[in-house]
mmCIF file of C-alpha atoms in Angstrom:
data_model
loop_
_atom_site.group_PDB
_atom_site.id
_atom_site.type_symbol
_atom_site.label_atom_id
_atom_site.label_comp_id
_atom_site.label_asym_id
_atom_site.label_seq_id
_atom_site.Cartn_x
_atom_site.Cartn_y
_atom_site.Cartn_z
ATOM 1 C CA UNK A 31 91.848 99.317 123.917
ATOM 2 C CA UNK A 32 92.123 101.607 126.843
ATOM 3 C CA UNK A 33 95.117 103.280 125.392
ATOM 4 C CA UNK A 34 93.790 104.144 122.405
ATOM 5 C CA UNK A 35 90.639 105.386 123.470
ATOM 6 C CA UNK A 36 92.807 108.051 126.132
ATOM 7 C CA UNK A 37 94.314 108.538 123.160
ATOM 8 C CA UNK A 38 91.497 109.498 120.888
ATOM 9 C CA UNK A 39 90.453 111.615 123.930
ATOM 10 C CA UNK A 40 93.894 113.505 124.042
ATOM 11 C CA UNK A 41 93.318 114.087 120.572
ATOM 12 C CA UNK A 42 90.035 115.505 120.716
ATOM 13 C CA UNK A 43 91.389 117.449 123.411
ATOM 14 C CA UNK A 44 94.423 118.877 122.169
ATOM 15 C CA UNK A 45 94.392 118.241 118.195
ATOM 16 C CA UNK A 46 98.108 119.395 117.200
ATOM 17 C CA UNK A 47 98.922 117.035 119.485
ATOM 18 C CA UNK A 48 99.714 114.437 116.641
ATOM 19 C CA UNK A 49 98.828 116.175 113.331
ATOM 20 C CA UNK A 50 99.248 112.854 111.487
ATOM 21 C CA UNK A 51 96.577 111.002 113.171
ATOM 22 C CA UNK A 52 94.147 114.166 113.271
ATOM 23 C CA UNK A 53 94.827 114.188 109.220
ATOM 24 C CA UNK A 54 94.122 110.623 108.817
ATOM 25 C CA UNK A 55 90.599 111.093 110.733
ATOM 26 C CA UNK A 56 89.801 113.799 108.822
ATOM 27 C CA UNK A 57 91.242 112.256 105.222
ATOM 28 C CA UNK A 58 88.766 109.056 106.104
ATOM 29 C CA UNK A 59 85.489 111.381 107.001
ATOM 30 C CA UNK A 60 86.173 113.708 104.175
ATOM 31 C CA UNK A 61 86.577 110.391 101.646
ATOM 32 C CA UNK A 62 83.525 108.451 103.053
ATOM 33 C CA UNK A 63 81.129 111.812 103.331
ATOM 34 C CA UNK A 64 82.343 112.604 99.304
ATOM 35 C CA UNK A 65 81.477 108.450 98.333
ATOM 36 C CA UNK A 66 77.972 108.775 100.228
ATOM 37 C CA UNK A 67 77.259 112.085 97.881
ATOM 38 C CA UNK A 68 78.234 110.969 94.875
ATOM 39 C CA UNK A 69 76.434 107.447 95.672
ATOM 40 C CA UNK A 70 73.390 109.191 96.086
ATOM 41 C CA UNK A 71 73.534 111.725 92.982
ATOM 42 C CA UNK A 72 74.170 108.386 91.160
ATOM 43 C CA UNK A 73 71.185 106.878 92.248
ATOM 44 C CA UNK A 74 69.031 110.056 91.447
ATOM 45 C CA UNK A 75 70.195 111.037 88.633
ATOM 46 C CA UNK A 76 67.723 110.458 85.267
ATOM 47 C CA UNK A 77 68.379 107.895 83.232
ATOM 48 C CA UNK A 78 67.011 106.568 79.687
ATOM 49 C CA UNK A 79 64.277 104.688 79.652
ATOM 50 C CA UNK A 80 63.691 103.723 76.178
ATOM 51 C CA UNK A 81 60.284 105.144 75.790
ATOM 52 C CA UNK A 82 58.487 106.785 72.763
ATOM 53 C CA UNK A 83 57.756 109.898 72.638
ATOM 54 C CA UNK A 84 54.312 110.287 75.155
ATOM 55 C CA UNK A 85 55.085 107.479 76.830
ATOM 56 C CA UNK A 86 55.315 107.939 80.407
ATOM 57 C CA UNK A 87 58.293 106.499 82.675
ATOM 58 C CA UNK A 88 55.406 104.319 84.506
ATOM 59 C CA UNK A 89 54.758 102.440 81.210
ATOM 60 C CA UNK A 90 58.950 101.602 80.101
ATOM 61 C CA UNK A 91 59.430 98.093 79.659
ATOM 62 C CA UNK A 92 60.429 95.621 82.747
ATOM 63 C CA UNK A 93 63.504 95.207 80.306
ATOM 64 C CA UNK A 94 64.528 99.243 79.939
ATOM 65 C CA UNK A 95 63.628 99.261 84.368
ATOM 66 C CA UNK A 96 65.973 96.625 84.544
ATOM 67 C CA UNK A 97 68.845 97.957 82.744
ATOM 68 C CA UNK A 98 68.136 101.444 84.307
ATOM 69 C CA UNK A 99 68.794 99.575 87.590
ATOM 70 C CA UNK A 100 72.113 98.008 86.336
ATOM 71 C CA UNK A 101 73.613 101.708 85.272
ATOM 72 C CA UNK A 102 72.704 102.947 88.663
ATOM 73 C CA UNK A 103 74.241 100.327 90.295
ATOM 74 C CA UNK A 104 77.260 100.164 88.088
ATOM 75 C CA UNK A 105 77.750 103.345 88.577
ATOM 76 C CA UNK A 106 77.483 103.408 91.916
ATOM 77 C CA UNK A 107 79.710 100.990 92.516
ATOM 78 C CA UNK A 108 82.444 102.311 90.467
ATOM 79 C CA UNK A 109 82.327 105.496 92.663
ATOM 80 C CA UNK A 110 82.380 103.780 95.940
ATOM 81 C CA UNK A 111 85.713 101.677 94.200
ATOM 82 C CA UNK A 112 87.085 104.759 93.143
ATOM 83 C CA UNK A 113 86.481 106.402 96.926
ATOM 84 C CA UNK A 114 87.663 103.416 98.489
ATOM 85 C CA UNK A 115 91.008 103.534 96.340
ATOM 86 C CA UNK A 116 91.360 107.259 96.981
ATOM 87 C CA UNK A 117 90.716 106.785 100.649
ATOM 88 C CA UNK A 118 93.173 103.993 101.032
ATOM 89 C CA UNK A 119 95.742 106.144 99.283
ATOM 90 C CA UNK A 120 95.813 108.699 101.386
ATOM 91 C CA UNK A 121 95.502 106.629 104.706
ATOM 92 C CA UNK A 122 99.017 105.089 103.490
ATOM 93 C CA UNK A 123 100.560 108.463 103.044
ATOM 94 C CA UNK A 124 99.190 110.092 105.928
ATOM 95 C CA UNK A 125 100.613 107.100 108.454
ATOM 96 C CA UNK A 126 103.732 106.704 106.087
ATOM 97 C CA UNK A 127 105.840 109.104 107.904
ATOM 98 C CA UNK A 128 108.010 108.499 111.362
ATOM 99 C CA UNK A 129 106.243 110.969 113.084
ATOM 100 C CA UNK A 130 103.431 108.967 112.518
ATOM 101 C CA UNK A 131 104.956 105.435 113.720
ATOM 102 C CA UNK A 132 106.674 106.847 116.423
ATOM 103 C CA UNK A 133 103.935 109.037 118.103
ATOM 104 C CA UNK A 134 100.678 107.546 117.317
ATOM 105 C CA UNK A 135 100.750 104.081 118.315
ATOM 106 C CA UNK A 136 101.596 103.931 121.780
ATOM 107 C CA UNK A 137 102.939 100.604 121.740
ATOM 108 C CA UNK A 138 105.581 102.380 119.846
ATOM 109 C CA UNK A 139 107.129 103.645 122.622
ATOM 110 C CA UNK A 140 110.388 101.737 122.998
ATOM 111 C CA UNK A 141 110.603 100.694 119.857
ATOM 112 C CA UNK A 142 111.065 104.428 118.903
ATOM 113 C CA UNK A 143 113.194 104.867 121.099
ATOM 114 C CA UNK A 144 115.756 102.383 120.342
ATOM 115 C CA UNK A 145 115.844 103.650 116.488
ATOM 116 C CA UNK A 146 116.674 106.957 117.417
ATOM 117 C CA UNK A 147 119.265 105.428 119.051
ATOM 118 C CA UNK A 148 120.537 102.982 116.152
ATOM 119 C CA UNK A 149 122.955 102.878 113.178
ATOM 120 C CA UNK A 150 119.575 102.590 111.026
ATOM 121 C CA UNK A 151 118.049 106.340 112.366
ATOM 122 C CA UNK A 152 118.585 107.705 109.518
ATOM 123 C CA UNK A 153 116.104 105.086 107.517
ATOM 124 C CA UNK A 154 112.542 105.858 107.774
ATOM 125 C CA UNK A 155 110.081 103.151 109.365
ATOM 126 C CA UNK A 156 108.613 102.326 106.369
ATOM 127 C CA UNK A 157 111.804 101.191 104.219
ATOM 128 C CA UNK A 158 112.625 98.937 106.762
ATOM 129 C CA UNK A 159 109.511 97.347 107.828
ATOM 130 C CA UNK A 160 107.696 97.422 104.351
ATOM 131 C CA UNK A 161 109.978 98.096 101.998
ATOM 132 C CA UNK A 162 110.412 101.291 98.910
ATOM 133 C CA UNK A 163 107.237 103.750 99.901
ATOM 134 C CA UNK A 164 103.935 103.221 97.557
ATOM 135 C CA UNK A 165 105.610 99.809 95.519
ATOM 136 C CA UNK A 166 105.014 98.206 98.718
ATOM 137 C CA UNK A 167 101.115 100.002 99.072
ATOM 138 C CA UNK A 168 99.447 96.843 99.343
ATOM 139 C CA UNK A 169 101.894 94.620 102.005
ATOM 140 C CA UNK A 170 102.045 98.190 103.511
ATOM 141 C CA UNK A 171 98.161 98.465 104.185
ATOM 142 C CA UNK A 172 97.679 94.532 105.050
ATOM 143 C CA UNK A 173 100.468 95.199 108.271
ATOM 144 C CA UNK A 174 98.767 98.483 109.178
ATOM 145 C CA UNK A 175 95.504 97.280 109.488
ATOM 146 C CA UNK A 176 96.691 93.701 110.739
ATOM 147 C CA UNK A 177 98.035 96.079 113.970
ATOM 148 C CA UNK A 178 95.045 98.232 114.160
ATOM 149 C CA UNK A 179 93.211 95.149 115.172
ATOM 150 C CA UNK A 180 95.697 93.814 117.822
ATOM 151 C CA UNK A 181 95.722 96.991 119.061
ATOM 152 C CA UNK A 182 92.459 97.338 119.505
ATOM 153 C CA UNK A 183 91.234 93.309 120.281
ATOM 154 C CA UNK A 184 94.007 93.562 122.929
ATOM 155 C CA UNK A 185 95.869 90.577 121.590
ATOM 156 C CA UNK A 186 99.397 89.902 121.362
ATOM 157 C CA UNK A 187 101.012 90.311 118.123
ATOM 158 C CA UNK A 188 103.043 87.485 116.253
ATOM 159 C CA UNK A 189 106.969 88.694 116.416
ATOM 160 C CA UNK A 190 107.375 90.595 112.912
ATOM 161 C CA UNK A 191 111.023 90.398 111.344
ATOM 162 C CA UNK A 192 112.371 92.460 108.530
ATOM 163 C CA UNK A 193 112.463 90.118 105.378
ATOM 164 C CA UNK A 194 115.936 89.586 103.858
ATOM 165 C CA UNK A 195 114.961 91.027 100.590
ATOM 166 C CA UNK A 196 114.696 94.302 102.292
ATOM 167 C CA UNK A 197 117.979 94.189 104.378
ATOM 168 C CA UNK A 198 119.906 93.403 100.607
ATOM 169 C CA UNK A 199 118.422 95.738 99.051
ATOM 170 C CA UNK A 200 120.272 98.470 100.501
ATOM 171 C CA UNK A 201 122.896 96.167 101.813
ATOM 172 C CA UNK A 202 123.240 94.046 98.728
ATOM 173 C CA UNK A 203 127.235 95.423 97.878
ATOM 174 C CA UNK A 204 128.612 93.252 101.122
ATOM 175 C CA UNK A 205 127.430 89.867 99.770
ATOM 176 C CA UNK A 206 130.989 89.883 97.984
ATOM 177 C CA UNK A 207 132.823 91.190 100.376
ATOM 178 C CA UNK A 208 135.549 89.765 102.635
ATOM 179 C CA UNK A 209 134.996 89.719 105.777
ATOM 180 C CA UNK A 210 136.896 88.841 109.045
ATOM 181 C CA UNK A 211 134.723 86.977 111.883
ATOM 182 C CA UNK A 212 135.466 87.297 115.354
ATOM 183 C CA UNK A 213 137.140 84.180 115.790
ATOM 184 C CA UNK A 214 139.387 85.427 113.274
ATOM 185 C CA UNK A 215 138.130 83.303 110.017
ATOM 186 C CA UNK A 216 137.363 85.288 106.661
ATOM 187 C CA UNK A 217 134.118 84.586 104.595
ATOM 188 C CA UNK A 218 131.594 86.294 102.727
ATOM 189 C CA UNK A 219 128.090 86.950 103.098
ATOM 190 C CA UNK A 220 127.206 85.198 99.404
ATOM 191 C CA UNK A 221 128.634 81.622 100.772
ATOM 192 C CA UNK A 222 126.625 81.434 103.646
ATOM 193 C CA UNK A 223 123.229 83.453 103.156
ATOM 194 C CA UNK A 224 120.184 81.319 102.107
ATOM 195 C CA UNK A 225 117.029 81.915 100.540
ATOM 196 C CA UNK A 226 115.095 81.967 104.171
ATOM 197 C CA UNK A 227 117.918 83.555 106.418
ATOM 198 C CA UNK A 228 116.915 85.354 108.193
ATOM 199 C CA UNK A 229 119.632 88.635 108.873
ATOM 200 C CA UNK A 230 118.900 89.077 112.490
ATOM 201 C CA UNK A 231 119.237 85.828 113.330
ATOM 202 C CA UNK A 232 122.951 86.726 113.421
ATOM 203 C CA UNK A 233 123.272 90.591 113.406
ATOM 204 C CA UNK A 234 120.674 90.682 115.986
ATOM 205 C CA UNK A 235 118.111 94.124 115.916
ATOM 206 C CA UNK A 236 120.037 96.689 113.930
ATOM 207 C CA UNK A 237 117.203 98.834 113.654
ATOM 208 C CA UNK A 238 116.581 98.765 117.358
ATOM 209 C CA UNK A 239 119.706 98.466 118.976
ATOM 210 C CA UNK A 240 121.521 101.468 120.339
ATOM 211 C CA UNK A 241 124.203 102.633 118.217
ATOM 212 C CA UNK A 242 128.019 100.973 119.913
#
């Protein structure tokens, strides 16, 4: 917690310090400042009645009050859904990016620097970790906030592993391919892979292991 709030302070300080976390502060108070507005236009904006002609607002039927209430709310809500959906949008674009990942979160650190030093440097965080930007919006935003709040509650987070659907899908061509093990014996990937494996459990951290 105290790490994040030096850096918040750095930021204040010093804001093109990390431009990606000074956009996403500004994206979410921009967002939540435009929702309150339009909430509040919604609310006060005139609405039918159902009256004759002469006859006042005060005397409308409980019935016509009722559904005057319902369009307000209604549309209310839709706004704050469609704010909400904007807002988490651009929050998953603006901390999309490496230079997000790797300056931002200061638990980071290491981490960063063992990619830059890996065969996988040249693949962003986000193909690796979540999977093909914006089809993967909503595992994506779930991990992101899920590390927000260990961050923050000063908890240890559960050891995350790239799933094997994401390792293939860039890696898929070698399931049929001969291979040679170290002892000498020749296989291939497709005979021995499972469902569940789990591809570090023998490669060990590509993504984080300095390039040999």
């Amino acid at each position: 917690m105290q790490a994040w709030l030096d850096s918040l302070r750095t930021l204040v300080r010093d804001p093109s310090s990390n431009f990606a976390a000074l956009g996403t502060l500004i994206t979410i108070v921009v967002i939540l400042v435009i929702v309150l507005v339009l909430v509040m236009v919604a609310f006060s904006l005139p609405v039918r009645t159902g009256q004759t002609v002469g006859e006042s607002a005060t005397q409308a039927t409980p019935r016509a009050r009722r559904a005057n209430r319902a369009v307000a709310w209604l549309t209310g809500l839709a706004i704050f859904v469609i704010g909400l959906g904007a807002a988490a949008a651009l929050w998953y674009q603006a901390t999309s990016s490496n230079e997000y990942c790797t300056r931002t979160c200061h638990a980071m650190a290491e981490p960063s620097r063992t990619w830059e030093a890996s065969p996988h440097a040249s693949v962003s965080c986000v193909r690796c970790h979540e999977g093909v930007a914006w089809t993967s919006m909503g595992t994506g935003l779930y991990r992101r906030s899920r590390s927000i709040y260990y961050q923050i509650s000063g908890r240890r987070a559960p050891r995350t592993t790239v799933p094997q659907t994401i390792c293939l899908s860039c890696h898929e061509g070698l399931l049929d391919d001969t291979l040679t093990a170290r002892n000498g014996e020749q296989f291939r990937h497709r005979d021995i892979v499972e469902p569940d494996t789990d591809c570090a459990s023998c490669h060990g951290p590509q993504g984080h292991e300095p390039a040999r």
